[in-house]
Amino acid sequence: MLVATPIGNMGDLSPRAVDALRTAALVCCEDTRRTGKLLHLAGISARMAVANEHTEAARVDEVLELLSGGHDVAVVSDAGTPGISDPGERLVRAVLAAGHAVTAVPGPAAVVMALVMSGIDSTRFVFEGFLPRSGGERTERLAEVAAERRTTVMYEAPHRIVRTVHDLHRTCGPDRRIAIARELTKLHEELWHGTLDDAVAHVSETEPRGEYVVVLAGAAPAAAADDEAIRAAILAELGSGATRKDAVATVTARLGAAKRRVYEIATALPREPAGRTNDETR
Ligand code: SAM
């Protein structure tokens, strides 16, 4: 059974969670000292075993044996919902594959709390977890985030929040709305919201401390391109050597215009625009 635990405020440990932890034959956790404190505060004495990112796979046999013997096993992470940027998923897959039931005690998850507090559209959203730290992978992911039409929620560490906000500003532009949630459910809980331009100033004002969640509004749909823009884009494609067919496909995708309209404009152009010899047969 996956058991969600508080992300800062012990009052968020639910009675069902306490019950599940008390009755489990084994509590799998990331860190026995941390979970030991939680159990102690809840007045529970339970057998614990480490199932962190390195040991989760090695814990599978023991868990399956207990489940086969009719015992309950609880899986917790250091904070929040196991499996959300935390271990848990491998155990779940192994337990399902072995034909056992998986249940969960729902509870805190920073992603959901930040999203609903952000004021940014929560009807459709994407959870990015932590962005890659550097290199091409980060550049690629930032480009994906910038193009994403749905709201994106990201986790971030305090020593990287300034860089991430600057990177988002560069890739998404100054006007995109963003909310930055910090220290949720804790004494210094804070929700800041504004444009990316304002966010750059905001994160530079104070030294970043604590845990952060970033909620970014989705990209606005591209404005419908007018005929002149479509014509110019087709000519540019043809001018750079594309066939008419490829130019239609590229311009349709890039401008989000109706393919039929792009095709009509392309076929109305002279066959050899700007002195080139591009046509469908090239
Ligand atoms: N499993 C957790 C959950 O359900 O939210 C997430 C664990 S992940 C390793 C830790 C990250 O979650 C932090 O770096 C931060 O981005 C976010 N986080 C966790 N607790 C938070 C809190 N109280 N306030 C803001 N962000 C939090």
Coordinates of C-alpha atoms and ligand atoms in Angstrom, one line a residue:
M1 CA 0.0 0.0 0.0
L2 CA 1.4 3.4 -1.0
V3 CA 1.0 5.8 1.9
A4 CA 1.3 9.6 1.4
T5 CA 2.9 11.5 4.3
P6 CA 3.1 15.2 5.1
I7 CA 5.2 17.6 3.0
G8 CA 5.9 19.8 6.0
N9 CA 3.0 19.9 8.3
M10 CA 2.5 16.8 10.6
G11 CA -1.2 17.7 10.8
D12 CA -1.5 16.4 7.3
L13 CA -0.8 12.8 8.3
S14 CA -4.3 11.3 7.8
P15 CA -5.9 8.8 10.3
R16 CA -6.0 6.3 7.4
A17 CA -2.3 6.7 6.9
V18 CA -1.6 6.2 10.6
D19 CA -3.8 3.0 10.5
A20 CA -2.0 1.7 7.4
L21 CA 1.5 2.3 8.9
R22 CA 0.4 0.7 12.2
T23 CA -0.9 -2.5 10.7
A24 CA 1.8 -3.0 8.0
A25 CA 4.2 -5.9 8.5
L26 CA 6.8 -3.8 6.9
V27 CA 7.2 -0.1 6.1
C28 CA 9.4 0.5 3.1
C29 CA 11.0 4.0 3.2
E30 CA 13.7 6.1 1.7
D31 CA 15.4 6.8 5.0
T32 CA 14.8 4.9 8.3
R33 CA 15.8 7.9 10.4
R34 CA 13.4 10.3 8.7
T35 CA 10.5 7.8 8.6
G36 CA 11.4 6.6 12.1
K37 CA 10.7 10.2 13.4
L38 CA 7.4 10.3 11.6
L39 CA 6.4 6.9 13.1
H40 CA 7.5 8.0 16.5
L41 CA 5.5 11.2 16.3
A42 CA 2.4 9.2 15.4
G43 CA 3.1 6.7 18.2
I44 CA 3.7 3.8 15.9
S45 CA 6.4 1.2 16.2
A46 CA 6.9 -0.7 12.9
R47 CA 9.5 -2.7 11.1
M48 CA 11.2 -0.5 8.5
A49 CA 13.3 -1.4 5.5
V50 CA 15.1 1.0 3.1
A51 CA 13.6 1.1 -0.5
N52 CA 15.3 4.2 -2.0
E53 CA 16.4 4.8 -5.6
H54 CA 19.3 2.4 -5.2
T55 CA 17.7 -0.4 -3.1
E56 CA 14.1 -0.4 -4.3
A57 CA 14.6 -3.2 -6.8
A58 CA 16.5 -5.3 -4.3
R59 CA 13.5 -5.0 -1.9
V60 CA 11.1 -6.6 -4.3
D61 CA 11.5 -10.3 -3.2
E62 CA 11.0 -9.5 0.4
V63 CA 7.9 -7.5 -0.3
L64 CA 6.4 -10.1 -2.6
E65 CA 7.0 -12.8 0.0
L66 CA 5.2 -10.8 2.7
L67 CA 2.3 -10.1 0.4
S68 CA 2.0 -13.8 -0.6
G69 CA 1.9 -14.6 3.1
G70 CA -1.2 -12.4 3.5
H71 CA 0.7 -9.5 5.2
D72 CA 0.4 -5.8 4.4
V73 CA 3.4 -3.7 3.2
A74 CA 3.4 0.1 3.4
V75 CA 5.5 2.2 1.1
V76 CA 6.3 5.8 2.1
S77 CA 8.8 8.3 0.8
D78 CA 10.6 11.1 2.7
A79 CA 7.7 13.4 2.1
G80 CA 4.5 13.5 0.1
T81 CA 3.2 10.9 -2.3
P82 CA 5.5 8.0 -3.1
G83 CA 6.2 7.6 -6.8
I84 CA 6.0 11.4 -7.4
S85 CA 9.6 12.3 -8.0
D86 CA 10.3 9.7 -5.4
P87 CA 10.8 5.9 -5.2
G88 CA 7.7 3.7 -5.3
E89 CA 7.0 3.0 -9.0
R90 CA 9.3 0.0 -9.3
L91 CA 7.8 -1.7 -6.3
V92 CA 4.3 -1.0 -7.6
R93 CA 5.1 -2.5 -11.0
A94 CA 6.6 -5.7 -9.4
V95 CA 3.7 -6.1 -7.1
L96 CA 1.2 -5.7 -10.0
A97 CA 3.2 -8.1 -12.2
A98 CA 3.1 -10.7 -9.4
G99 CA -0.7 -10.4 -9.4
H100 CA -1.2 -8.7 -6.0
A101 CA -3.5 -5.8 -5.4
V102 CA -2.0 -2.3 -5.0
T103 CA -3.9 0.3 -2.9
A104 CA -3.0 3.8 -1.8
V105 CA -3.7 6.2 1.1
P106 CA -3.9 9.5 -0.8
G107 CA -2.5 12.7 0.8
P108 CA -0.1 15.6 0.2
A109 CA 1.7 16.1 -3.1
A110 CA 3.4 19.4 -3.7
V111 CA 2.5 19.3 -7.4
V112 CA -1.2 19.3 -6.7
M113 CA -1.1 21.8 -3.9
A114 CA 1.0 24.3 -5.9
L115 CA -1.2 23.8 -9.0
V116 CA -4.5 24.5 -7.3
M117 CA -3.1 27.5 -5.4
S118 CA -1.4 29.0 -8.5
G119 CA -4.5 30.5 -10.1
I120 CA -3.2 29.2 -13.4
D121 CA -5.4 26.9 -15.5
S122 CA -5.7 23.5 -13.8
T123 CA -8.0 21.8 -16.2
R124 CA -5.1 20.3 -18.2
F125 CA -1.6 20.1 -16.9
V126 CA 1.7 18.4 -17.3
F127 CA 4.0 17.4 -14.5
E128 CA 7.7 17.8 -15.4
G129 CA 9.3 16.8 -12.1
F130 CA 12.8 18.2 -12.0
L131 CA 14.2 19.7 -15.2
P132 CA 17.5 18.1 -16.4
R133 CA 20.3 20.0 -14.7
S134 CA 22.4 20.9 -17.8
G135 CA 23.4 20.3 -21.4
G136 CA 21.4 19.4 -24.4
E137 CA 18.9 17.5 -22.4
R138 CA 18.0 20.7 -20.5
T139 CA 17.9 22.8 -23.6
E140 CA 15.6 20.3 -25.3
R141 CA 13.3 20.0 -22.3
L142 CA 13.1 23.8 -21.9
A143 CA 12.0 24.0 -25.6
E144 CA 9.3 21.4 -25.0
V145 CA 8.1 23.3 -21.9
A146 CA 8.0 26.6 -23.8
A147 CA 5.9 25.0 -26.6
E148 CA 3.5 23.1 -24.2
R149 CA 0.0 24.4 -24.4
R150 CA -1.1 22.9 -21.1
T151 CA 0.0 24.3 -17.7
T152 CA 3.4 22.8 -16.7
V153 CA 4.3 22.1 -13.0
M154 CA 8.0 21.6 -12.1
Y155 CA 9.9 20.9 -8.9
E156 CA 13.0 22.9 -8.2
A157 CA 15.8 23.0 -5.7
P158 CA 16.6 26.3 -4.0
H159 CA 20.1 26.6 -5.5
R160 CA 18.7 26.2 -9.0
I161 CA 15.5 28.3 -8.9
V162 CA 17.1 31.5 -10.1
R163 CA 18.7 29.8 -13.1
T164 CA 15.4 28.0 -14.0
V165 CA 13.4 31.2 -13.8
H166 CA 16.0 32.9 -16.1
D167 CA 15.9 30.0 -18.5
L168 CA 12.1 30.0 -18.6
H169 CA 12.2 33.8 -19.2
R170 CA 14.5 33.3 -22.2
T171 CA 12.6 30.4 -23.7
C172 CA 9.0 31.4 -23.0
G173 CA 9.3 35.2 -23.2
P174 CA 8.6 37.9 -20.6
D175 CA 4.8 37.9 -20.6
R176 CA 4.0 34.2 -19.7
R177 CA 2.4 33.8 -16.3
I178 CA 4.2 31.9 -13.6
A179 CA 3.5 31.0 -10.0
I180 CA 6.3 30.1 -7.6
A181 CA 5.2 28.1 -4.5
R182 CA 7.6 27.8 -1.6
E183 CA 7.7 25.8 1.7
L184 CA 4.1 24.6 1.3
T185 CA 2.3 23.7 4.5
K186 CA 5.3 25.0 6.5
L187 CA 5.8 28.1 8.6
H188 CA 7.2 30.2 5.7
E189 CA 4.7 29.0 3.1
E190 CA 4.6 31.5 0.2
L191 CA 2.9 31.8 -3.2
W192 CA 4.2 34.4 -5.6
H193 CA 2.6 34.9 -9.0
G194 CA 3.1 37.2 -11.9
T195 CA 4.7 37.3 -15.4
L196 CA 8.1 35.8 -16.1
D197 CA 9.5 39.4 -16.3
D198 CA 8.4 40.0 -12.8
A199 CA 9.6 36.6 -11.7
V200 CA 13.2 37.3 -12.7
A201 CA 13.1 40.4 -10.4
H202 CA 11.3 38.4 -7.6
V203 CA 13.8 35.6 -7.4
S204 CA 16.8 38.0 -7.3
E205 CA 15.3 39.9 -4.4
T206 CA 16.0 37.4 -1.7
E207 CA 18.3 34.4 -1.2
P208 CA 16.3 31.3 -2.3
R209 CA 15.6 29.0 0.6
G210 CA 13.4 25.9 1.1
E211 CA 11.5 23.8 -1.4
Y212 CA 10.0 25.2 -4.6
V213 CA 7.3 24.3 -7.1
V214 CA 7.0 26.3 -10.3
V215 CA 3.7 26.5 -12.1
L216 CA 3.9 27.8 -15.7
A217 CA 1.0 28.8 -17.8
G218 CA 0.7 27.0 -21.2
A219 CA 1.8 28.6 -24.4
A220 CA -0.9 30.7 -26.1
P221 CA -2.2 29.3 -29.4
A222 CA -0.4 31.0 -32.3
A223 CA -2.4 33.8 -33.8
A224 CA -4.0 32.7 -37.1
A225 CA -1.5 33.6 -39.8
D226 CA -2.8 35.9 -42.5
D227 CA -2.4 35.1 -46.2
E228 CA 0.5 37.5 -46.6
A229 CA 2.4 35.8 -43.8
I230 CA 1.7 32.4 -45.3
R231 CA 2.8 33.5 -48.7
A232 CA 6.1 35.0 -47.3
A233 CA 6.8 31.8 -45.3
I234 CA 6.2 29.6 -48.4
L235 CA 8.5 31.8 -50.5
A236 CA 11.2 31.7 -47.8
E237 CA 10.9 27.8 -47.8
L238 CA 11.0 27.6 -51.6
G239 CA 13.9 30.1 -51.6
S240 CA 15.9 27.8 -49.3
G241 CA 15.4 24.9 -51.7
A242 CA 12.3 23.1 -50.4
T243 CA 9.9 21.5 -52.8
R244 CA 6.5 23.1 -53.0
K245 CA 5.0 20.0 -51.2
D246 CA 7.5 20.3 -48.3
A247 CA 7.1 24.0 -48.1
V248 CA 3.3 23.5 -47.6
A249 CA 3.9 20.9 -44.9
T250 CA 6.5 23.0 -43.1
V251 CA 4.5 26.2 -43.2
T252 CA 1.3 24.5 -42.1
A253 CA 3.0 23.1 -39.0
R254 CA 5.0 26.2 -38.2
L255 CA 2.1 28.7 -38.6
G256 CA -0.7 26.4 -37.4
A257 CA -2.6 27.5 -40.5
A258 CA -5.2 25.3 -42.4
K259 CA -3.3 23.0 -44.8
R260 CA -5.8 23.6 -47.5
R261 CA -5.3 27.4 -47.4
V262 CA -1.5 27.0 -47.4
Y263 CA -1.8 24.7 -50.4
E264 CA -4.0 27.1 -52.3
I265 CA -1.6 30.0 -51.7
A266 CA 1.4 27.8 -52.7
T267 CA -0.2 26.7 -55.9
A268 CA -1.2 30.3 -56.8
L269 CA 2.5 31.4 -56.7
P270 CA 4.5 31.5 -59.9
R271 CA 6.1 28.2 -60.6
E272 CA 9.6 29.5 -60.3
P273 CA 9.5 32.1 -57.5
A274 CA 12.5 34.3 -56.9
G275 CA 14.4 32.7 -59.8
R276 CA 14.3 29.2 -58.2
T277 CA 13.2 26.0 -60.0
N278 CA 11.4 24.4 -57.1
D279 CA 8.3 22.4 -57.8
E280 CA 6.5 19.3 -56.6
T281 CA 8.8 17.0 -58.6
R282 CA 12.1 18.1 -57.0
Ligands
SAM1 N1 6.9 13.0 -3.3 C1 6.9 14.4 -3.1 C2 5.5 15.0 -3.4 O1 4.5 14.2 -3.4 O2 5.4 16.2 -3.7 C3 8.0 15.1 -3.9 C4 9.4 14.7 -3.6 S1 10.6 15.5 -4.5 C5 12.0 14.5 -4.1 C6 11.0 16.9 -3.5 C7 10.6 18.2 -4.3 O3 9.2 18.3 -4.1 C8 11.2 19.4 -3.7 O4 12.5 19.7 -4.2 C9 10.2 20.5 -4.1 O5 10.4 20.9 -5.4 C10 8.9 19.7 -4.0 N2 8.3 19.9 -2.6 C11 8.2 18.9 -1.7 N3 7.7 19.4 -0.5 C12 7.5 20.7 -0.8 C13 6.9 21.8 0.0 N4 6.6 21.6 1.2 N5 6.9 23.0 -0.6 C14 7.3 23.2 -1.9 N6 7.8 22.2 -2.6 C15 7.9 21.0 -2.1

